[in-house]
Amino acid sequence: MATIIDGKAIAAKIRNELTAAVVGLKARGVIPGLAVVLVGEDPASKVYVSMKEKACTDVGIFSAEHKLSVETSEAELLALIAKLNADPKIHGILVQLPLPKQINTEKVLEAISPDKDVDGFHPYNVGRLMVGKPTFQPCTPYGVMVMLKEIGFDLAGKSVVVVGRSNIVGKPVAMMCLQQHATVTICHSRTKNLADVVRSADVVIAAVGVPEMIKGDWIKEGAVVIDVGVNRVGEKKLVGDVEFAAAAARASAITPVPGGVGPMTITMLLYNTVESAKRR
Ligand code: NDP
């Protein structure tokens, strides 16, 4: 039976370290500040934003909420971002996605100063990640890498199969694994013989958004399985992209859903905000 990689416990440990780092920064007169911008009333976004704000407060980060109406124009949002870029109390800017239709998301993300881009979505920071330069690493893939490090897994020479090629998870996590000297395969909706590709993997990273589509018998004996997927099934149940019980019977280590990658994402956002404050 696989070791369960406890994302909550790893996240709690990092948050304790961040709380201590924030105390140190405050002693030097620096209060790390995160601006959280929410446009509209999307219920899931509201939940994420309140979770991020609570997490900030818990570790001592100052969080400035900007809740804007669903009718906000692109120009108004860009003006707010310009203000936050210039505000010395703010070290990180997070614009909760998705944005309403009248606003061009790319334009907004590119308006955030790369120095305050704690989500790591600005093309400048994406480019730096690509060429292996220090940068803000996007939070979910960064969380995945921290989990692999925490279990002492050395990626060098290992075969990693990433299922999903989104800009926020699949592509950046593949790049991070490549930088750790893994041999990386990225799969997507047009990949042929997905089961066979997954069967070849020492590490499977699933970021698809289809409940339990990666079957337990696709997992090589002893492989490590990182399930990024979060899928609501029925009223209350959350499942990942991997058939958990069957995969756990073959894997050497596996992340659960919930309680795996999820808690790491917000933690790495806090981490990036504290790093940004330290750089100043
Ligand atoms: P996207 O929808 O942006 O990307 C999904 C990817 O999966 C695409 O590349 C798509 O391929 C691929 N895909 C879809 N169907 C198949 C299939 N049948 N076979 C192979 N590949 C397929 O999703 P995200 O990357 O944003 O998120 C992925 C999952 O991770 C979701 O469940 C999301 O909720 C979760 N998530 C969890 C986070 C956390 O904190 N735990 C944070 C972010 C996301 P193609 O490109 O060809 O369309």
XYZ file of C-alpha atoms and ligand atoms in Angstrom:
328
model
C 0.000 0.000 0.000
C 1.292 3.444 -0.934
C 2.453 6.121 1.469
C -0.156 8.869 1.516
C 1.505 12.226 0.885
C -0.159 14.475 3.437
C -0.493 17.895 1.808
C -2.154 19.364 4.888
C 0.768 18.400 7.134
C 3.404 19.676 4.674
C 1.443 22.911 4.201
C 1.127 23.365 7.988
C 4.878 22.948 8.419
C 5.633 25.554 5.739
C 3.032 27.952 7.183
C 4.760 27.689 10.595
C 8.071 28.578 8.961
C 6.403 31.488 7.154
C 4.860 32.773 10.403
C 8.360 32.906 11.898
C 9.744 34.609 8.769
C 6.976 37.238 8.946
C 7.840 37.948 12.601
C 11.444 38.516 11.470
C 10.371 40.838 8.650
C 8.087 42.828 10.964
C 11.007 43.295 13.369
C 12.801 44.979 10.428
C 9.738 47.152 9.767
C 8.463 45.199 6.759
C 4.895 43.877 6.820
C 4.350 41.547 3.842
C 1.240 42.705 1.970
C -0.924 40.843 -0.534
C -3.620 42.600 -2.568
C -6.445 40.255 -3.517
C -8.678 41.491 -6.327
C -12.050 39.863 -6.934
C -14.274 41.060 -9.757
C -17.879 39.886 -9.658
C -19.790 37.340 -7.623
C -18.587 33.934 -8.841
C -19.328 31.702 -5.803
C -16.239 29.481 -6.180
C -14.001 32.565 -6.594
C -15.499 34.098 -3.454
C -14.660 30.948 -1.489
C -11.067 30.876 -2.833
C -10.572 34.564 -2.045
C -11.822 34.209 1.523
C -9.571 31.146 2.013
C -6.578 33.145 0.744
C -7.390 36.079 3.010
C -7.734 33.837 6.054
C -4.465 32.076 5.231
C -2.713 35.480 5.001
C -4.056 36.563 8.377
C -3.004 33.251 9.965
C 0.678 33.770 9.047
C 0.674 37.530 9.699
C 0.555 38.779 6.090
C -1.453 41.964 5.570
C -4.172 41.231 3.026
C -5.904 44.083 1.215
C -9.215 43.094 -0.339
C -10.504 44.786 -3.480
C -13.974 43.530 -4.277
C -15.238 45.047 -7.516
C -18.636 44.818 -9.162
C -19.245 42.459 -12.076
C -19.733 45.571 -14.261
C -16.186 46.845 -13.654
C -14.549 47.928 -16.912
C -11.136 46.769 -18.065
C -9.846 50.349 -17.725
C -11.013 50.534 -14.102
C -9.327 47.247 -13.247
C -6.108 48.301 -15.010
C -6.158 51.589 -13.056
C -6.443 49.655 -9.773
C -3.542 47.404 -10.769
C -1.404 50.441 -11.615
C -2.155 51.813 -8.149
C -1.257 48.517 -6.467
C 1.946 48.239 -8.549
C 3.015 51.602 -7.119
C 1.935 50.900 -3.510
C 4.990 50.126 -1.319
C 2.811 48.314 1.260
C 1.844 45.709 -1.352
C 4.365 42.960 -2.212
C 2.033 40.651 -4.087
C -0.987 41.168 -6.343
C -3.470 38.407 -6.985
C -6.312 38.821 -9.439
C -8.777 35.991 -8.927
C -9.733 34.290 -12.206
C -11.991 33.973 -14.098
C -12.714 37.621 -14.927
C -16.017 38.828 -16.441
C -16.311 38.746 -20.243
C -15.727 42.473 -20.831
C -12.206 42.193 -19.380
C -9.234 40.772 -21.298
C -7.542 38.419 -18.814
C -4.178 38.411 -20.603
C -4.021 42.189 -20.606
C -4.749 42.272 -16.878
C -2.164 39.619 -15.980
C 0.446 41.425 -18.078
C -0.328 44.699 -16.276
C 0.736 43.267 -12.919
C 4.307 44.235 -12.149
C 6.475 41.102 -12.558
C 7.990 42.022 -9.147
C 4.576 41.562 -7.515
C 3.340 38.668 -9.655
C 3.089 36.133 -6.807
C 0.881 33.855 -8.924
C 3.729 33.558 -11.445
C 1.419 34.063 -14.445
C 3.132 37.106 -16.039
C 4.828 36.142 -19.333
C 8.081 37.648 -18.046
C 8.075 35.250 -15.079
C 6.879 32.362 -17.251
C 9.853 33.067 -19.532
C 12.254 33.147 -16.595
C 10.908 29.773 -15.435
C 11.463 28.420 -18.956
C 15.137 29.482 -19.005
C 15.757 28.367 -15.416
C 16.211 31.811 -13.836
C 14.917 32.644 -10.324
C 11.304 33.774 -10.549
C 7.922 33.573 -8.846
C 6.947 29.978 -9.507
C 3.228 29.394 -10.105
C 1.708 28.155 -6.854
C 0.151 24.787 -7.724
C 3.138 23.374 -9.654
C 5.467 24.798 -7.026
C 3.426 22.979 -4.370
C 3.811 19.733 -6.328
C 7.592 20.153 -6.423
C 7.744 20.876 -2.691
C 5.743 17.699 -1.978
C 8.149 15.598 -4.047
C 11.059 17.167 -2.181
C 9.382 16.530 1.185
C 9.136 12.791 0.481
C 12.801 12.829 -0.546
C 12.093 11.895 -4.157
C 14.970 12.592 -6.537
C 13.634 13.312 -10.031
C 16.984 13.032 -11.821
C 16.754 10.463 -14.595
C 13.183 9.500 -13.696
C 10.380 9.268 -16.214
C 7.642 11.806 -15.431
C 4.315 11.773 -17.254
C 2.259 14.964 -16.857
C -1.361 14.609 -17.988
C -2.683 18.095 -18.850
C -0.943 20.997 -20.570
C -2.571 24.097 -19.065
C -0.523 27.232 -18.518
C -1.225 27.179 -14.796
C -0.445 23.543 -13.990
C 0.614 21.114 -16.744
C 3.194 23.153 -18.658
C 4.925 24.773 -15.658
C 5.105 21.550 -13.631
C 6.606 19.774 -16.663
C 9.224 22.529 -16.952
C 10.051 22.312 -13.238
C 10.505 18.523 -13.478
C 12.746 18.985 -16.528
C 14.879 21.392 -14.540
C 15.227 18.679 -11.894
C 16.626 16.426 -14.680
C 13.579 14.209 -15.168
C 12.652 12.854 -18.600
C 9.265 14.474 -19.117
C 6.307 13.538 -21.314
C 3.340 15.915 -21.500
C -0.019 14.382 -22.435
C -3.286 16.076 -23.404
C -6.649 15.380 -24.995
C -5.112 14.317 -28.332
C -2.521 11.973 -26.855
C -2.771 8.467 -28.299
C -2.565 5.411 -26.023
C -2.607 7.472 -22.837
C -2.825 4.345 -20.674
C 0.431 2.979 -22.128
C 2.215 6.316 -21.713
C 1.113 6.520 -18.073
C 2.219 2.891 -17.528
C 5.780 3.921 -18.413
C 5.956 6.616 -15.709
C 7.983 6.612 -12.503
C 5.976 9.711 -11.565
C 2.463 10.526 -12.779
C 1.231 14.098 -12.372
C -2.461 14.368 -13.226
C -3.935 17.817 -13.960
C -6.901 17.136 -16.188
C -10.182 17.911 -14.445
C -11.940 14.635 -15.326
C -12.993 12.561 -12.287
C -10.897 9.389 -11.848
C -9.991 9.145 -15.532
C -6.533 7.750 -14.744
C -7.187 4.161 -13.820
C -5.402 2.316 -11.044
C -4.106 -0.375 -13.391
C -2.332 2.293 -15.506
C 0.017 2.964 -12.587
C 3.391 1.202 -12.694
C 4.206 -0.749 -9.502
C 6.094 1.614 -7.174
C 5.350 4.814 -9.112
C 4.680 8.122 -7.355
C 1.262 9.637 -8.136
C 0.500 13.334 -7.719
C -3.163 14.122 -8.316
C -3.794 17.827 -8.928
C -7.384 17.334 -10.094
C -10.253 18.548 -7.959
C -13.625 17.346 -9.227
C -16.939 17.678 -7.488
C -19.031 14.524 -7.740
C -22.599 14.886 -6.484
C -23.400 17.411 -3.762
C -20.437 17.110 -1.444
C -17.862 14.576 -2.652
C -14.529 15.685 -4.132
C -12.422 13.299 -6.180
C -9.189 13.663 -8.099
C -8.256 12.744 -11.659
C -6.862 9.397 -10.483
C -8.799 6.333 -9.335
C -7.382 6.643 -5.838
C -7.861 3.260 -4.111
C -6.755 1.186 -7.105
C -3.781 3.488 -7.788
C -2.755 3.458 -4.109
C -2.586 -0.356 -4.246
C 0.214 -0.098 -6.863
C 1.957 3.222 -6.175
C 4.775 3.761 -3.667
C 3.351 7.187 -2.739
C 0.216 9.075 -3.696
C -1.537 12.350 -2.885
C -5.160 12.193 -1.698
C -7.983 14.471 -2.866
C -8.850 16.451 -0.837
C -5.862 17.038 1.444
C -3.106 16.601 -1.140
C -2.050 19.294 -3.612
C -4.945 21.629 -2.654
C -3.530 22.904 0.666
C -0.129 23.425 -0.980
C -1.413 25.937 -3.542
C -2.395 28.666 -1.082
C 0.698 27.922 1.001
C 2.984 28.625 -1.957
C 1.081 31.864 -2.608
C 1.911 32.911 0.954
C 5.495 31.757 0.395
C 5.847 33.853 -2.756
C 4.396 36.907 -0.981
C 6.874 36.580 1.874
C 9.726 36.105 -0.629
C 8.616 39.246 -2.446
C 8.630 41.204 0.823
C 12.131 39.878 1.609
C 13.411 41.027 -1.791
C 12.298 44.599 -1.177
P -7.502 22.914 -17.857
O -8.920 22.601 -18.168
O -6.962 24.247 -18.155
O -6.581 21.822 -18.590
C -6.919 20.479 -18.626
C -5.906 19.714 -19.437
O -6.298 18.345 -19.449
C -5.827 20.173 -20.892
O -4.487 20.258 -21.285
C -6.562 19.077 -21.663
O -6.034 18.824 -22.948
C -6.282 17.867 -20.783
N -7.305 16.852 -20.963
C -8.652 17.005 -20.923
N -9.277 15.835 -21.147
C -8.295 14.914 -21.347
C -8.287 13.529 -21.626
N -9.427 12.826 -21.753
N -7.100 12.913 -21.781
C -5.953 13.598 -21.637
N -5.893 14.917 -21.356
C -7.037 15.559 -21.219
O -7.332 22.525 -16.316
P -6.291 23.051 -15.198
O -4.911 22.685 -15.563
O -6.618 24.431 -14.829
O -6.765 22.128 -13.975
C -6.698 20.724 -14.053
C -7.314 20.139 -12.786
O -6.569 20.578 -11.669
C -8.760 20.588 -12.508
O -9.438 19.521 -11.847
C -8.601 21.735 -11.541
O -9.716 21.896 -10.696
C -7.410 21.253 -10.752
N -6.638 22.327 -10.121
C -6.337 22.162 -8.811
C -5.610 23.107 -8.157
C -5.266 22.867 -6.741
O -4.907 23.788 -6.052
N -5.337 21.628 -6.261
C -5.165 24.336 -8.814
C -5.453 24.375 -10.231
C -6.185 23.397 -10.838
P -6.104 19.901 -24.165
O -5.046 20.922 -23.849
O -5.799 19.093 -25.358
O -7.489 20.477 -24.135
